[in-house]
Amino acid sequence: MPACLKIDVISIFPEILDAYLGESMMKRAAQAGLVSFRTIDLRNHTHDVHRSVDDRPYGGGPGMVMRPEPLFEAVEAVRTPESRVILMSPQGRPFTQARAGELSGEKHLILVCGHYEGVDERVRGALVDEEISIGDYVLTNGILPAAVVIDALVRLIPGVLGAGEEAVEKESFQDGLLEHPQYTRPAEFRGMKVPEILLSGNHEEIARWRRDQSLRETRKNRPDLLS
Ligand code: 9D3
């Protein structure tokens, strides 16, 4: 049995993540003891009556900045020498399948979700090991990015996917192309026919057709993968 990856998520919306982690493959992985999740409400690490997690920026300007004290306190409450502290941030390094694979081998991840206009620079400087963005678009907070990162790496933990699914994964990543089209029954649906070749039983021809279709898809939607 592989070691259990521990994932802590610090956020002001822990119940949003709880809903996702309580379903489907995330739930099964946790029940199987392959991963364990804890969601931490950042407001539990405030000490003022308003439980405030943000404040106005020094130097002026619009919006708010997340205060350092609750974030430091929340991280320090769960951190060990084996922890990796990751800030979810639009200024982070773009998340990739390769990074998911690397992170799935860690022992303890602490994901910190930003909100509003960002976090006090002292958090980035002294608390965080790395920053991750999930893409070039602006969201209102980091909770969905945290769910995306968790989903991508939990499914890579050995034993989470079925044995067959893991084999398929390896194959389709070898060539670095998008997947070919797939069909299932019926052979004709509302006048749309399954390509004859797939019904032929000629596996060599089928493999050639699929490679060609993969190339077409990649040229159309992801030409960057070909250069
Ligand atoms: C004022 C400058 N903004 C940066 C473009 C500040 C800002 C906007 C939105 C700071 C945080 C957010 C909320 N987004 C995230 O926390 C976030 C995110 C995202 O918006 N896009 C892609 N990946 C991520 S990871 C965390």
Short mmCIF file of N, CA and C in Angstrom, two decimals, residues 55-219:
data_model
loop_
_atom_site.label_atom_id
_atom_site.label_comp_id
_atom_site.label_asym_id
_atom_site.label_seq_id
_atom_site.Cartn_x
_atom_site.Cartn_y
_atom_site.Cartn_z
N ASP A 55 -7.65 43.44 4.70
CA ASP A 55 -7.55 44.84 5.11
C ASP A 55 -7.15 45.66 3.89
N ARG A 56 -7.17 46.98 4.03
CA ARG A 56 -6.86 47.85 2.89
C ARG A 56 -5.36 47.88 2.60
N PRO A 57 -5.00 48.07 1.33
CA PRO A 57 -3.57 48.02 0.99
C PRO A 57 -2.82 49.27 1.47
N TYR A 58 -1.65 49.06 2.07
CA TYR A 58 -0.74 50.19 2.33
C TYR A 58 -0.42 50.86 1.01
N GLY A 59 -0.35 52.21 1.03
CA GLY A 59 -0.04 52.94 -0.20
C GLY A 59 -1.27 53.29 -1.00
N GLY A 60 -2.43 52.79 -0.55
CA GLY A 60 -3.70 53.12 -1.19
C GLY A 60 -4.00 52.26 -2.39
N GLY A 61 -5.14 52.54 -3.01
CA GLY A 61 -5.57 51.76 -4.17
C GLY A 61 -6.83 51.00 -3.86
N PRO A 62 -7.46 50.46 -4.92
CA PRO A 62 -8.74 49.78 -4.75
C PRO A 62 -8.56 48.38 -4.15
N GLY A 63 -9.63 47.83 -3.64
CA GLY A 63 -9.63 46.43 -3.20
C GLY A 63 -8.98 46.21 -1.86
N MET A 64 -8.84 44.94 -1.52
CA MET A 64 -8.35 44.53 -0.20
C MET A 64 -7.20 43.55 -0.37
N VAL A 65 -6.44 43.39 0.71
CA VAL A 65 -5.31 42.46 0.73
C VAL A 65 -5.49 41.51 1.91
N MET A 66 -5.20 40.25 1.72
CA MET A 66 -5.34 39.30 2.83
C MET A 66 -4.25 39.54 3.88
N ARG A 67 -4.68 39.64 5.12
CA ARG A 67 -3.77 39.94 6.24
C ARG A 67 -2.84 38.75 6.50
N PRO A 68 -1.61 39.03 6.93
CA PRO A 68 -0.69 37.92 7.17
C PRO A 68 -1.00 37.07 8.40
N GLU A 69 -1.51 37.69 9.49
CA GLU A 69 -1.61 36.93 10.76
C GLU A 69 -2.45 35.67 10.66
N PRO A 70 -3.71 35.73 10.13
CA PRO A 70 -4.50 34.49 10.07
C PRO A 70 -3.86 33.42 9.18
N LEU A 71 -3.23 33.85 8.07
CA LEU A 71 -2.61 32.89 7.15
C LEU A 71 -1.41 32.21 7.81
N PHE A 72 -0.55 32.99 8.48
CA PHE A 72 0.60 32.39 9.17
C PHE A 72 0.11 31.44 10.26
N GLU A 73 -0.88 31.87 11.03
CA GLU A 73 -1.37 31.04 12.14
C GLU A 73 -1.98 29.74 11.62
N ALA A 74 -2.76 29.83 10.56
CA ALA A 74 -3.41 28.64 10.01
C ALA A 74 -2.38 27.64 9.46
N VAL A 75 -1.40 28.16 8.72
CA VAL A 75 -0.37 27.26 8.16
C VAL A 75 0.47 26.65 9.28
N GLU A 76 0.86 27.48 10.25
CA GLU A 76 1.72 26.98 11.32
C GLU A 76 1.00 25.95 12.19
N ALA A 77 -0.32 25.98 12.20
CA ALA A 77 -1.09 25.00 13.00
C ALA A 77 -1.04 23.60 12.39
N VAL A 78 -0.76 23.49 11.09
CA VAL A 78 -0.77 22.17 10.44
C VAL A 78 0.59 21.78 9.83
N ARG A 79 1.52 22.71 9.78
CA ARG A 79 2.79 22.48 9.09
C ARG A 79 3.70 21.52 9.86
N THR A 80 4.41 20.68 9.12
CA THR A 80 5.45 19.82 9.70
C THR A 80 6.69 20.00 8.82
N PRO A 81 7.84 19.40 9.18
CA PRO A 81 9.02 19.53 8.31
C PRO A 81 8.81 18.91 6.92
N GLU A 82 7.79 18.05 6.78
CA GLU A 82 7.56 17.39 5.48
C GLU A 82 6.51 18.10 4.63
N SER A 83 6.03 19.25 5.09
CA SER A 83 4.95 19.93 4.36
C SER A 83 5.49 20.73 3.19
N ARG A 84 4.69 20.81 2.14
CA ARG A 84 4.95 21.74 1.05
C ARG A 84 3.79 22.72 1.02
N VAL A 85 4.10 24.02 1.14
CA VAL A 85 3.05 25.04 1.23
C VAL A 85 2.89 25.70 -0.14
N ILE A 86 1.69 25.59 -0.67
CA ILE A 86 1.41 26.07 -2.03
C ILE A 86 0.33 27.14 -1.99
N LEU A 87 0.65 28.28 -2.55
CA LEU A 87 -0.35 29.36 -2.66
C LEU A 87 -1.01 29.30 -4.02
N MET A 88 -2.33 29.21 -4.02
CA MET A 88 -3.09 29.29 -5.27
C MET A 88 -3.21 30.76 -5.63
N SER A 89 -2.68 31.14 -6.79
CA SER A 89 -2.59 32.56 -7.12
C SER A 89 -2.54 32.76 -8.62
N PRO A 90 -3.23 33.80 -9.14
CA PRO A 90 -3.15 34.06 -10.59
C PRO A 90 -1.73 34.42 -11.04
N GLN A 91 -0.88 34.79 -10.08
CA GLN A 91 0.52 35.09 -10.45
C GLN A 91 1.42 33.86 -10.36
N GLY A 92 0.82 32.69 -10.09
CA GLY A 92 1.62 31.48 -9.91
C GLY A 92 2.15 30.90 -11.20
N ARG A 93 2.93 29.84 -11.05
CA ARG A 93 3.43 29.10 -12.21
C ARG A 93 2.29 28.26 -12.78
N PRO A 94 2.13 28.23 -14.10
CA PRO A 94 1.00 27.48 -14.68
C PRO A 94 1.03 25.99 -14.30
N PHE A 95 -0.10 25.48 -13.86
CA PHE A 95 -0.22 24.07 -13.46
C PHE A 95 -0.23 23.18 -14.70
N THR A 96 0.48 22.05 -14.61
CA THR A 96 0.55 21.11 -15.73
C THR A 96 0.37 19.69 -15.23
N GLN A 97 0.15 18.79 -16.17
CA GLN A 97 0.06 17.36 -15.85
C GLN A 97 1.36 16.89 -15.20
N ALA A 98 2.50 17.41 -15.68
CA ALA A 98 3.79 17.00 -15.11
C ALA A 98 3.90 17.42 -13.64
N ARG A 99 3.44 18.63 -13.34
CA ARG A 99 3.48 19.10 -11.94
C ARG A 99 2.52 18.28 -11.08
N ALA A 100 1.38 17.90 -11.63
CA ALA A 100 0.43 17.05 -10.89
C ALA A 100 1.12 15.74 -10.51
N GLY A 101 1.86 15.17 -11.46
CA GLY A 101 2.56 13.91 -11.19
C GLY A 101 3.58 14.06 -10.08
N GLU A 102 4.33 15.17 -10.09
CA GLU A 102 5.34 15.40 -9.05
C GLU A 102 4.68 15.60 -7.68
N LEU A 103 3.64 16.41 -7.64
CA LEU A 103 3.00 16.70 -6.35
C LEU A 103 2.30 15.49 -5.78
N SER A 104 1.85 14.56 -6.64
CA SER A 104 1.16 13.37 -6.13
C SER A 104 2.11 12.48 -5.35
N GLY A 105 3.42 12.69 -5.48
CA GLY A 105 4.40 11.91 -4.73
C GLY A 105 4.84 12.57 -3.43
N GLU A 106 4.31 13.75 -3.11
CA GLU A 106 4.67 14.43 -1.86
C GLU A 106 3.98 13.76 -0.67
N LYS A 107 4.40 14.10 0.54
CA LYS A 107 3.79 13.52 1.74
C LYS A 107 2.67 14.40 2.29
N HIS A 108 2.90 15.71 2.28
CA HIS A 108 1.93 16.62 2.89
C HIS A 108 1.88 17.92 2.11
N LEU A 109 0.72 18.24 1.57
CA LEU A 109 0.53 19.50 0.85
C LEU A 109 -0.39 20.40 1.65
N ILE A 110 -0.02 21.66 1.74
CA ILE A 110 -0.90 22.67 2.34
C ILE A 110 -1.24 23.66 1.24
N LEU A 111 -2.49 23.65 0.79
CA LEU A 111 -2.92 24.58 -0.26
C LEU A 111 -3.57 25.79 0.39
N VAL A 112 -3.05 26.96 0.08
CA VAL A 112 -3.58 28.20 0.63
C VAL A 112 -4.34 28.91 -0.48
N CYS A 113 -5.62 29.19 -0.24
CA CYS A 113 -6.45 29.85 -1.25
C CYS A 113 -6.51 31.33 -1.00
N GLY A 114 -6.12 32.10 -2.00
CA GLY A 114 -6.23 33.55 -1.93
C GLY A 114 -7.64 34.00 -2.29
N HIS A 115 -7.94 35.22 -1.95
CA HIS A 115 -9.24 35.82 -2.25
C HIS A 115 -9.01 37.29 -2.55
N TYR A 116 -10.04 37.98 -2.94
CA TYR A 116 -9.97 39.42 -3.16
C TYR A 116 -8.83 39.78 -4.11
N GLU A 117 -7.98 40.73 -3.69
CA GLU A 117 -6.93 41.24 -4.59
C GLU A 117 -5.59 40.56 -4.36
N GLY A 118 -5.55 39.54 -3.53
CA GLY A 118 -4.27 38.89 -3.30
C GLY A 118 -3.86 38.88 -1.84
N VAL A 119 -2.65 38.44 -1.57
CA VAL A 119 -2.20 38.28 -0.18
C VAL A 119 -1.02 39.18 0.12
N ASP A 120 -0.86 39.52 1.37
CA ASP A 120 0.29 40.29 1.85
C ASP A 120 1.58 39.62 1.39
N GLU A 121 2.51 40.43 0.86
CA GLU A 121 3.74 39.90 0.28
C GLU A 121 4.55 39.07 1.27
N ARG A 122 4.41 39.32 2.57
CA ARG A 122 5.19 38.56 3.55
C ARG A 122 4.75 37.10 3.60
N VAL A 123 3.49 36.84 3.21
CA VAL A 123 3.01 35.46 3.10
C VAL A 123 3.75 34.76 1.97
N ARG A 124 3.82 35.43 0.81
CA ARG A 124 4.53 34.84 -0.35
C ARG A 124 6.00 34.66 -0.03
N GLY A 125 6.59 35.62 0.68
CA GLY A 125 8.03 35.59 0.92
C GLY A 125 8.46 34.59 1.97
N ALA A 126 7.69 34.45 3.05
CA ALA A 126 8.18 33.70 4.22
C ALA A 126 7.37 32.45 4.54
N LEU A 127 6.23 32.24 3.89
CA LEU A 127 5.37 31.12 4.29
C LEU A 127 5.21 30.09 3.17
N VAL A 128 5.33 30.58 1.92
CA VAL A 128 4.92 29.79 0.77
C VAL A 128 6.14 29.22 0.05
N ASP A 129 6.07 27.93 -0.32
CA ASP A 129 7.15 27.28 -1.08
C ASP A 129 7.01 27.51 -2.57
N GLU A 130 5.76 27.52 -3.07
CA GLU A 130 5.54 27.76 -4.49
C GLU A 130 4.15 28.30 -4.71
N GLU A 131 3.96 28.96 -5.85
CA GLU A 131 2.65 29.50 -6.23
C GLU A 131 2.18 28.83 -7.50
N ILE A 132 0.92 28.45 -7.53
CA ILE A 132 0.36 27.78 -8.71
C ILE A 132 -0.85 28.54 -9.22
N SER A 133 -0.89 28.74 -10.55
CA SER A 133 -2.07 29.25 -11.25
C SER A 133 -2.62 28.12 -12.11
N ILE A 134 -3.94 28.08 -12.30
CA ILE A 134 -4.48 27.03 -13.17
C ILE A 134 -4.74 27.53 -14.59
N GLY A 135 -4.42 28.78 -14.88
CA GLY A 135 -4.60 29.24 -16.25
C GLY A 135 -4.76 30.75 -16.33
N ASP A 136 -4.72 31.26 -17.56
CA ASP A 136 -4.73 32.70 -17.76
C ASP A 136 -6.13 33.26 -17.86
N TYR A 137 -6.83 33.26 -16.73
CA TYR A 137 -8.13 33.90 -16.60
C TYR A 137 -8.28 34.25 -15.14
N VAL A 138 -9.12 35.25 -14.84
CA VAL A 138 -9.21 35.75 -13.47
C VAL A 138 -10.48 35.23 -12.80
N LEU A 139 -10.31 34.54 -11.69
CA LEU A 139 -11.42 34.04 -10.88
C LEU A 139 -11.58 34.94 -9.67
N THR A 140 -12.61 34.70 -8.86
CA THR A 140 -12.81 35.55 -7.68
C THR A 140 -12.04 35.04 -6.48
N ASN A 141 -11.64 33.78 -6.47
CA ASN A 141 -10.88 33.25 -5.35
C ASN A 141 -10.22 31.94 -5.77
N GLY A 142 -9.43 31.37 -4.86
CA GLY A 142 -8.62 30.21 -5.20
C GLY A 142 -9.21 28.86 -4.87
N ILE A 143 -10.49 28.81 -4.48
CA ILE A 143 -11.02 27.52 -4.02
C ILE A 143 -11.23 26.54 -5.18
N LEU A 144 -11.75 27.02 -6.30
CA LEU A 144 -11.88 26.12 -7.46
C LEU A 144 -10.51 25.69 -7.99
N PRO A 145 -9.53 26.60 -8.11
CA PRO A 145 -8.19 26.14 -8.47
C PRO A 145 -7.66 25.06 -7.52
N ALA A 146 -7.91 25.19 -6.22
CA ALA A 146 -7.45 24.15 -5.29
C ALA A 146 -8.12 22.82 -5.60
N ALA A 147 -9.43 22.87 -5.89
CA ALA A 147 -10.15 21.63 -6.25
C ALA A 147 -9.58 21.02 -7.52
N VAL A 148 -9.23 21.86 -8.49
CA VAL A 148 -8.66 21.38 -9.75
C VAL A 148 -7.32 20.68 -9.50
N VAL A 149 -6.47 21.31 -8.73
CA VAL A 149 -5.14 20.74 -8.45
C VAL A 149 -5.30 19.42 -7.69
N ILE A 150 -6.17 19.40 -6.69
CA ILE A 150 -6.37 18.17 -5.90
C ILE A 150 -6.89 17.05 -6.79
N ASP A 151 -7.87 17.35 -7.62
CA ASP A 151 -8.45 16.33 -8.51
C ASP A 151 -7.38 15.75 -9.43
N ALA A 152 -6.59 16.64 -10.03
CA ALA A 152 -5.57 16.20 -11.00
C ALA A 152 -4.51 15.32 -10.35
N LEU A 153 -4.13 15.61 -9.11
CA LEU A 153 -3.06 14.80 -8.52
C LEU A 153 -3.56 13.58 -7.78
N VAL A 154 -4.76 13.64 -7.23
CA VAL A 154 -5.28 12.46 -6.52
C VAL A 154 -5.50 11.30 -7.50
N ARG A 155 -5.98 11.59 -8.70
CA ARG A 155 -6.21 10.49 -9.66
C ARG A 155 -4.91 9.85 -10.13
N LEU A 156 -3.77 10.50 -9.86
CA LEU A 156 -2.47 9.93 -10.23
C LEU A 156 -1.85 9.09 -9.11
N ILE A 157 -2.44 9.12 -7.92
CA ILE A 157 -1.91 8.29 -6.83
C ILE A 157 -2.15 6.82 -7.19
N PRO A 158 -1.10 5.98 -7.15
CA PRO A 158 -1.28 4.57 -7.50
C PRO A 158 -2.40 3.93 -6.70
N GLY A 159 -3.31 3.26 -7.41
CA GLY A 159 -4.43 2.60 -6.74
C GLY A 159 -5.73 3.38 -6.78
N VAL A 160 -5.67 4.67 -7.17
CA VAL A 160 -6.90 5.47 -7.21
C VAL A 160 -7.71 5.15 -8.47
N LEU A 161 -7.03 5.15 -9.62
CA LEU A 161 -7.69 4.70 -10.85
C LEU A 161 -7.68 3.18 -10.88
N GLY A 162 -8.59 2.59 -11.64
CA GLY A 162 -8.53 1.15 -11.87
C GLY A 162 -7.26 0.80 -12.64
N ALA A 163 -6.82 -0.45 -12.55
CA ALA A 163 -5.59 -0.88 -13.21
C ALA A 163 -5.65 -0.60 -14.71
N GLY A 164 -6.79 -0.87 -15.35
CA GLY A 164 -6.95 -0.64 -16.78
C GLY A 164 -6.81 0.82 -17.15
N GLU A 165 -7.38 1.68 -16.31
CA GLU A 165 -7.34 3.11 -16.61
C GLU A 165 -5.92 3.65 -16.57
N GLU A 166 -5.10 3.14 -15.64
CA GLU A 166 -3.71 3.61 -15.54
C GLU A 166 -2.92 3.23 -16.79
N ALA A 167 -3.19 2.04 -17.32
CA ALA A 167 -2.50 1.59 -18.53
C ALA A 167 -2.83 2.52 -19.70
N VAL A 168 -4.11 2.85 -19.83
CA VAL A 168 -4.55 3.74 -20.91
C VAL A 168 -3.87 5.09 -20.78
N GLU A 169 -3.78 5.59 -19.55
CA GLU A 169 -3.16 6.88 -19.29
C GLU A 169 -1.76 6.94 -19.87
N LYS A 170 -0.95 5.92 -19.61
CA LYS A 170 0.44 5.89 -20.08
C LYS A 170 0.48 5.94 -21.60
N GLU A 171 -0.32 5.09 -22.23
CA GLU A 171 -0.34 5.04 -23.68
C GLU A 171 -0.63 6.40 -24.30
N SER A 172 -1.70 7.04 -23.83
CA SER A 172 -2.15 8.24 -24.51
C SER A 172 -1.22 9.42 -24.25
N PHE A 173 -0.34 9.32 -23.22
CA PHE A 173 0.58 10.44 -23.02
C PHE A 173 1.89 10.27 -23.74
N GLN A 174 2.11 9.07 -24.31
CA GLN A 174 3.38 8.83 -24.98
C GLN A 174 3.56 9.74 -26.19
N ASP A 175 2.52 9.88 -27.00
CA ASP A 175 2.70 10.61 -28.26
C ASP A 175 2.46 12.12 -28.14
N GLY A 176 1.93 12.58 -27.00
CA GLY A 176 1.74 14.02 -26.82
C GLY A 176 0.71 14.64 -27.75
N LEU A 177 -0.24 13.84 -28.23
CA LEU A 177 -1.30 14.34 -29.10
C LEU A 177 -2.64 14.29 -28.38
N LEU A 178 -3.62 15.01 -28.91
CA LEU A 178 -4.97 14.90 -28.37
C LEU A 178 -5.57 13.55 -28.75
N GLU A 179 -6.58 13.15 -27.99
CA GLU A 179 -7.19 11.84 -28.24
C GLU A 179 -7.99 11.81 -29.56
N HIS A 180 -8.04 10.64 -30.15
CA HIS A 180 -8.86 10.44 -31.34
C HIS A 180 -10.33 10.34 -30.93
N PRO A 181 -11.26 10.55 -31.90
CA PRO A 181 -12.69 10.43 -31.59
C PRO A 181 -13.05 8.99 -31.18
N GLN A 182 -14.06 8.89 -30.31
CA GLN A 182 -14.53 7.59 -29.83
C GLN A 182 -16.00 7.42 -30.19
N TYR A 183 -16.40 6.20 -30.43
CA TYR A 183 -17.81 5.88 -30.72
C TYR A 183 -18.22 4.67 -29.89
N THR A 184 -19.51 4.62 -29.56
CA THR A 184 -20.07 3.39 -28.99
C THR A 184 -21.40 3.12 -29.70
N ARG A 185 -22.11 2.09 -29.29
CA ARG A 185 -23.36 1.75 -29.95
C ARG A 185 -24.40 2.86 -29.76
N PRO A 186 -25.33 3.06 -30.67
CA PRO A 186 -25.58 2.26 -31.87
C PRO A 186 -24.66 2.65 -33.04
N ALA A 187 -24.55 1.77 -34.02
CA ALA A 187 -23.70 2.00 -35.19
C ALA A 187 -24.23 3.15 -36.05
N GLU A 188 -25.55 3.40 -35.93
CA GLU A 188 -26.13 4.58 -36.59
C GLU A 188 -27.08 5.26 -35.62
N PHE A 189 -26.90 6.58 -35.44
CA PHE A 189 -27.74 7.35 -34.52
C PHE A 189 -28.20 8.61 -35.24
N ARG A 190 -29.53 8.74 -35.38
CA ARG A 190 -30.13 9.90 -36.08
C ARG A 190 -29.44 10.18 -37.41
N GLY A 191 -29.17 9.13 -38.14
CA GLY A 191 -28.56 9.26 -39.46
C GLY A 191 -27.05 9.42 -39.44
N MET A 192 -26.46 9.55 -38.23
CA MET A 192 -25.00 9.71 -38.14
C MET A 192 -24.36 8.34 -37.92
N LYS A 193 -23.47 7.98 -38.87
CA LYS A 193 -22.90 6.63 -38.84
C LYS A 193 -21.53 6.62 -38.17
N VAL A 194 -21.24 5.53 -37.49
CA VAL A 194 -19.89 5.28 -36.98
C VAL A 194 -18.99 5.00 -38.19
N PRO A 195 -17.79 5.59 -38.25
CA PRO A 195 -16.90 5.33 -39.39
C PRO A 195 -16.73 3.82 -39.63
N GLU A 196 -16.88 3.46 -40.90
CA GLU A 196 -16.85 2.04 -41.31
C GLU A 196 -15.63 1.31 -40.77
N ILE A 197 -14.50 1.98 -40.81
CA ILE A 197 -13.22 1.37 -40.44
C ILE A 197 -13.24 0.78 -39.02
N LEU A 198 -13.99 1.48 -38.11
CA LEU A 198 -14.01 1.02 -36.71
C LEU A 198 -14.81 -0.27 -36.56
N LEU A 199 -15.64 -0.59 -37.55
CA LEU A 199 -16.44 -1.82 -37.50
C LEU A 199 -15.76 -2.96 -38.25
N SER A 200 -14.61 -2.63 -38.88
CA SER A 200 -13.98 -3.57 -39.82
C SER A 200 -13.25 -4.72 -39.13
N GLY A 201 -12.80 -4.49 -37.89
CA GLY A 201 -12.00 -5.51 -37.21
C GLY A 201 -10.55 -5.53 -37.65
N ASN A 202 -10.16 -4.64 -38.56
CA ASN A 202 -8.78 -4.55 -39.04
C ASN A 202 -7.99 -3.63 -38.10
N HIS A 203 -7.29 -4.23 -37.15
CA HIS A 203 -6.70 -3.42 -36.08
C HIS A 203 -5.57 -2.52 -36.55
N GLU A 204 -4.86 -2.96 -37.58
CA GLU A 204 -3.79 -2.12 -38.13
C GLU A 204 -4.38 -0.86 -38.75
N GLU A 205 -5.43 -1.06 -39.56
CA GLU A 205 -6.12 0.08 -40.20
C GLU A 205 -6.73 1.01 -39.16
N ILE A 206 -7.30 0.42 -38.13
CA ILE A 206 -7.93 1.22 -37.06
C ILE A 206 -6.87 2.08 -36.37
N ALA A 207 -5.74 1.48 -36.06
CA ALA A 207 -4.66 2.22 -35.39
C ALA A 207 -4.18 3.38 -36.27
N ARG A 208 -4.07 3.13 -37.60
CA ARG A 208 -3.64 4.18 -38.52
C ARG A 208 -4.67 5.31 -38.56
N TRP A 209 -5.96 4.94 -38.62
CA TRP A 209 -7.04 5.94 -38.64
C TRP A 209 -7.00 6.80 -37.37
N ARG A 210 -6.82 6.13 -36.24
CA ARG A 210 -6.82 6.86 -34.97
C ARG A 210 -5.65 7.84 -34.88
N ARG A 211 -4.47 7.39 -35.31
CA ARG A 211 -3.31 8.30 -35.30
C ARG A 211 -3.58 9.52 -36.17
N ASP A 212 -4.15 9.30 -37.34
CA ASP A 212 -4.46 10.39 -38.26
C ASP A 212 -5.47 11.36 -37.64
N GLN A 213 -6.50 10.80 -37.01
CA GLN A 213 -7.51 11.64 -36.36
C GLN A 213 -6.90 12.45 -35.20
N SER A 214 -6.01 11.81 -34.43
CA SER A 214 -5.32 12.50 -33.33
C SER A 214 -4.54 13.70 -33.85
N LEU A 215 -3.83 13.49 -34.95
CA LEU A 215 -3.06 14.57 -35.55
C LEU A 215 -3.96 15.71 -35.99
N ARG A 216 -5.08 15.37 -36.65
CA ARG A 216 -6.04 16.38 -37.10
C ARG A 216 -6.56 17.21 -35.92
N GLU A 217 -6.99 16.52 -34.86
CA GLU A 217 -7.53 17.20 -33.67
C GLU A 217 -6.49 18.14 -33.08
N THR A 218 -5.26 17.64 -33.01
CA THR A 218 -4.19 18.43 -32.39
C THR A 218 -3.88 19.66 -33.24
N ARG A 219 -3.81 19.48 -34.58
CA ARG A 219 -3.55 20.63 -35.45
C ARG A 219 -4.63 21.69 -35.29
#
